[in-house]
PDB file of C-alpha atoms in Angstrom:
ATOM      1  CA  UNK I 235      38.509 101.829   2.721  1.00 69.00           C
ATOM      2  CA  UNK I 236      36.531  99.423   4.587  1.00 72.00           C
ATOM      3  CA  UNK I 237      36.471  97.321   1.424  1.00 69.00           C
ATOM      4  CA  UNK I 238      40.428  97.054   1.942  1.00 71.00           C
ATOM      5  CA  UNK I 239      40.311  96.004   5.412  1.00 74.00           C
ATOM      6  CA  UNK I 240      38.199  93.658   4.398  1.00 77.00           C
ATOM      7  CA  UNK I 241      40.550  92.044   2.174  1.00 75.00           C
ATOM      8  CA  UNK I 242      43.344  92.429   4.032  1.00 78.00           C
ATOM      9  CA  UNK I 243      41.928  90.804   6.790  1.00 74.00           C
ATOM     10  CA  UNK I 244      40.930  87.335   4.584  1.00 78.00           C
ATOM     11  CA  UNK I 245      44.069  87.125   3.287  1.00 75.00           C
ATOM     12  CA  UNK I 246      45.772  87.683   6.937  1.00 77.00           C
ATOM     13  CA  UNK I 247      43.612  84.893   7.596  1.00 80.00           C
ATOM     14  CA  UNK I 248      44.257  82.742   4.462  1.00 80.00           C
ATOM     15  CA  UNK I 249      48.247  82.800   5.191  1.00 83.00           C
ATOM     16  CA  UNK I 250      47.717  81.904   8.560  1.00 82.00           C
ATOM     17  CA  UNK I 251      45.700  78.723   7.665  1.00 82.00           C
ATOM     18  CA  UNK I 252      48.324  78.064   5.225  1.00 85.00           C
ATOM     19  CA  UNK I 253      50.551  78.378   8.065  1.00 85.00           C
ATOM     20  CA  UNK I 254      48.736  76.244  10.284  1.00 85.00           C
ATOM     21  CA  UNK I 255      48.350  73.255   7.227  1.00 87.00           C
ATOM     22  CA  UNK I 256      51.885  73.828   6.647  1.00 87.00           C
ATOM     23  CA  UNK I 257      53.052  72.894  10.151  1.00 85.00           C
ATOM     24  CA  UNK I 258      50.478  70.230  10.446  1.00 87.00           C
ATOM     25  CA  UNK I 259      52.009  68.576   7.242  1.00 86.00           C
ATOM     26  CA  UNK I 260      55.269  68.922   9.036  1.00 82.00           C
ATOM     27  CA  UNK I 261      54.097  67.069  12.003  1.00 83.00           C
ATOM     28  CA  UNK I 262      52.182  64.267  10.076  1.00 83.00           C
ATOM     29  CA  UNK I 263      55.420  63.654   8.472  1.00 79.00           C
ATOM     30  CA  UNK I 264      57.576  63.546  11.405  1.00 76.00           C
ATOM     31  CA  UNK I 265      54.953  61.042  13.277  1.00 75.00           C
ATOM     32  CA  UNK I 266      54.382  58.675   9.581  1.00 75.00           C
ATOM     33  CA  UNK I 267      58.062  57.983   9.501  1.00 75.00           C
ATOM     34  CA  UNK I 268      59.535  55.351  11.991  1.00 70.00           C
ATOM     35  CA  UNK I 269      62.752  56.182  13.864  1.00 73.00           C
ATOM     36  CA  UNK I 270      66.109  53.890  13.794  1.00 71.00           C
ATOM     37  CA  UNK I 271      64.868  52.048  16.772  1.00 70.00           C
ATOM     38  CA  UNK I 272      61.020  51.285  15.585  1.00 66.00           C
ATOM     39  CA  UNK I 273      62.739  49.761  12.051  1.00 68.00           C
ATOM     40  CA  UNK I 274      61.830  45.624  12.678  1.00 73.00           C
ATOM     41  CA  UNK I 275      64.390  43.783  10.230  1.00 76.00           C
ATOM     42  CA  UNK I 276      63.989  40.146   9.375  1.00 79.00           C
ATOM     43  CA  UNK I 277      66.208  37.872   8.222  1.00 87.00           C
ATOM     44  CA  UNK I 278      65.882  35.850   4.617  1.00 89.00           C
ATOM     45  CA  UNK I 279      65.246  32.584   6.227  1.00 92.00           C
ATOM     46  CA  UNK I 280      62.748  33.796   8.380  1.00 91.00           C
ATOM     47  CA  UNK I 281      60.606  35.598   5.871  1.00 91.00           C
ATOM     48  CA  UNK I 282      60.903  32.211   3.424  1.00 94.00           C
ATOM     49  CA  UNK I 283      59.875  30.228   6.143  1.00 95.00           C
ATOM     50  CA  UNK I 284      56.845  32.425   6.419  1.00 95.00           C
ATOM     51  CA  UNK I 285      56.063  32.369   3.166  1.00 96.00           C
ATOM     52  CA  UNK I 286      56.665  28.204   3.093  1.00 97.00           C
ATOM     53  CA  UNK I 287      54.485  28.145   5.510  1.00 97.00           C
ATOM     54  CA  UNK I 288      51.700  29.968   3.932  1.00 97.00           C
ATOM     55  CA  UNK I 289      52.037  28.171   1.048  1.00 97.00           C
ATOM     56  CA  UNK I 290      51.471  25.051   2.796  1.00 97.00           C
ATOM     57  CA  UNK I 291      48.318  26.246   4.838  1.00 97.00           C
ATOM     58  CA  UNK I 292      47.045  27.386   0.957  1.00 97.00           C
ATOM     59  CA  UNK I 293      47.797  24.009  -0.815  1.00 96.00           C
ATOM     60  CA  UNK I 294      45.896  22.127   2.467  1.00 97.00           C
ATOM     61  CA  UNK I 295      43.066  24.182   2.198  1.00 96.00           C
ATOM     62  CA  UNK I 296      42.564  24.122  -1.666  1.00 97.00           C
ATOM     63  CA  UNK I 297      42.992  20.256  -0.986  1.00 97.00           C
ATOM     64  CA  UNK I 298      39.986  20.294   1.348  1.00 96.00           C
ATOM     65  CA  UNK I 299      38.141  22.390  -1.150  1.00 96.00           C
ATOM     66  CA  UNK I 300      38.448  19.691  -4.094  1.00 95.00           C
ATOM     67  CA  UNK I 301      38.082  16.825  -1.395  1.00 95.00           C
ATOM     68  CA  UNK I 302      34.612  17.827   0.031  1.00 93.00           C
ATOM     69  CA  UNK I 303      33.431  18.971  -3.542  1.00 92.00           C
ATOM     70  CA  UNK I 304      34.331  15.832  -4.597  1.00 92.00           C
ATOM     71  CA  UNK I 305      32.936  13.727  -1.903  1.00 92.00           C
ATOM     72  CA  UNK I 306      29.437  15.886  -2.553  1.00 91.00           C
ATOM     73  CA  UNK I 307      29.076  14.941  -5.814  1.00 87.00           C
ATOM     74  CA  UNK I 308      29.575  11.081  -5.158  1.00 89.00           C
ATOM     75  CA  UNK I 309      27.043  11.773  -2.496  1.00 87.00           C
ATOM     76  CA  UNK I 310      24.652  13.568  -5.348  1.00 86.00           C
ATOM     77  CA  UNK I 311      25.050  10.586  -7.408  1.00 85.00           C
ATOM     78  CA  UNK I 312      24.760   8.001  -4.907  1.00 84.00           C
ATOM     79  CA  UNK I 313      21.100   9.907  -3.700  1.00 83.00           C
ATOM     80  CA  UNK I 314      19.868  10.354  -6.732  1.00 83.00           C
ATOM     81  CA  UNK I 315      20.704   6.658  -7.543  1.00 81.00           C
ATOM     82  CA  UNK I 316      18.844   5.685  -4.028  1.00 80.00           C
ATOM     83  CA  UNK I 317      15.684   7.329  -4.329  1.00 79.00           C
ATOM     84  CA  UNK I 318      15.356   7.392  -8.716  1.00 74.00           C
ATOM     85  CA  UNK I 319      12.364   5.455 -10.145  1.00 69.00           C
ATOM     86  CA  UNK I 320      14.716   3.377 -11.929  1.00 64.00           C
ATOM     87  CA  UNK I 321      16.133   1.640  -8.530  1.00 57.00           C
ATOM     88  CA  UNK I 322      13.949  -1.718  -8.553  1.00 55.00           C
ATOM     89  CA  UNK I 323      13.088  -3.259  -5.339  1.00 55.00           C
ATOM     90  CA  UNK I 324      12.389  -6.911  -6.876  1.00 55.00           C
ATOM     91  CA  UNK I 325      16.048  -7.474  -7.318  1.00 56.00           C
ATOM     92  CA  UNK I 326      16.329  -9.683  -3.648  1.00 55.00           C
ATOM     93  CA  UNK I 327      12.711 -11.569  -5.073  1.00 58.00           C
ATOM     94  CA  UNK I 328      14.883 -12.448  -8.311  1.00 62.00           C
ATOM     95  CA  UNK I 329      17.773 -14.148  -6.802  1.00 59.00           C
ATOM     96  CA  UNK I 330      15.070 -16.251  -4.233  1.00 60.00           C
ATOM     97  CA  UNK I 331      13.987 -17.428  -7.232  1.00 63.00           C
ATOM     98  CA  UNK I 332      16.989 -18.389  -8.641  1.00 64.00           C
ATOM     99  CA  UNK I 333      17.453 -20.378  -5.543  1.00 64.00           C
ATOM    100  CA  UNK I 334      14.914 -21.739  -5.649  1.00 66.00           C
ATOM    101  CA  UNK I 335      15.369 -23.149  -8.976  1.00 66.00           C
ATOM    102  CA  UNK I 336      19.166 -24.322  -7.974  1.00 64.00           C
ATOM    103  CA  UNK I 337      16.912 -26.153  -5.102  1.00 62.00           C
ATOM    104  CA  UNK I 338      14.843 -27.729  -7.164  1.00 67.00           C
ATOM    105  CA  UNK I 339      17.384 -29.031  -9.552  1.00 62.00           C
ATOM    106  CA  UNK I 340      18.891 -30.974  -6.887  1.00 55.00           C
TER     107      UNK I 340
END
């Protein structure tokens, strides 16, 4: 007998859990879904001009991107041609000679 109270008593409190989920569904659906006066419409125009604009503000900044990589690798090159073992530093001594030779010819 006490077995049966037992049971009776979980699943007295099983439906009223179900109960209680069931209304709290209820609610959570009432609150998710907007009323007449929370609905924001937008016209066409509007939401292409958004999107125009977007676009733009992606196309500048991709721009930017390909700019500044750019510009970094003519910097790389331009470094590495600066400070490379190759870069000779007699080149200026080179052309006093040559004027000096177009001196002397005269």
């Amino acid at each position: 007998m006490r077995f049966l109270v037992t049971i009776a008593h979980a699943v007295y409190g099983a439906g009223k859990l179900a109960a209680a989920a069931e209304l709290t569904k209820h609610k959570a659906g009432r609150a998710l879904r907007p009323k007449k006066e929370d609905v924001f419409t937008m016209k066409k125009s509007t939401l292409i001009a958004i999107v125009a604009f977007l676009s733009a503000v992606a196309g500048a900044l991709a721009a930017a991107f390909v700019y500044l990589r750019r510009r970094e690798a003519e910097l790389d090159e331009y470094e590495q041609l600066l400070f490379s073992e190759d870069f000779s530093h007699e080149e200026p001594d080179e052309l006093a000679d040559q004027t000096q030779e177009s001196a002397q010819e005269v």
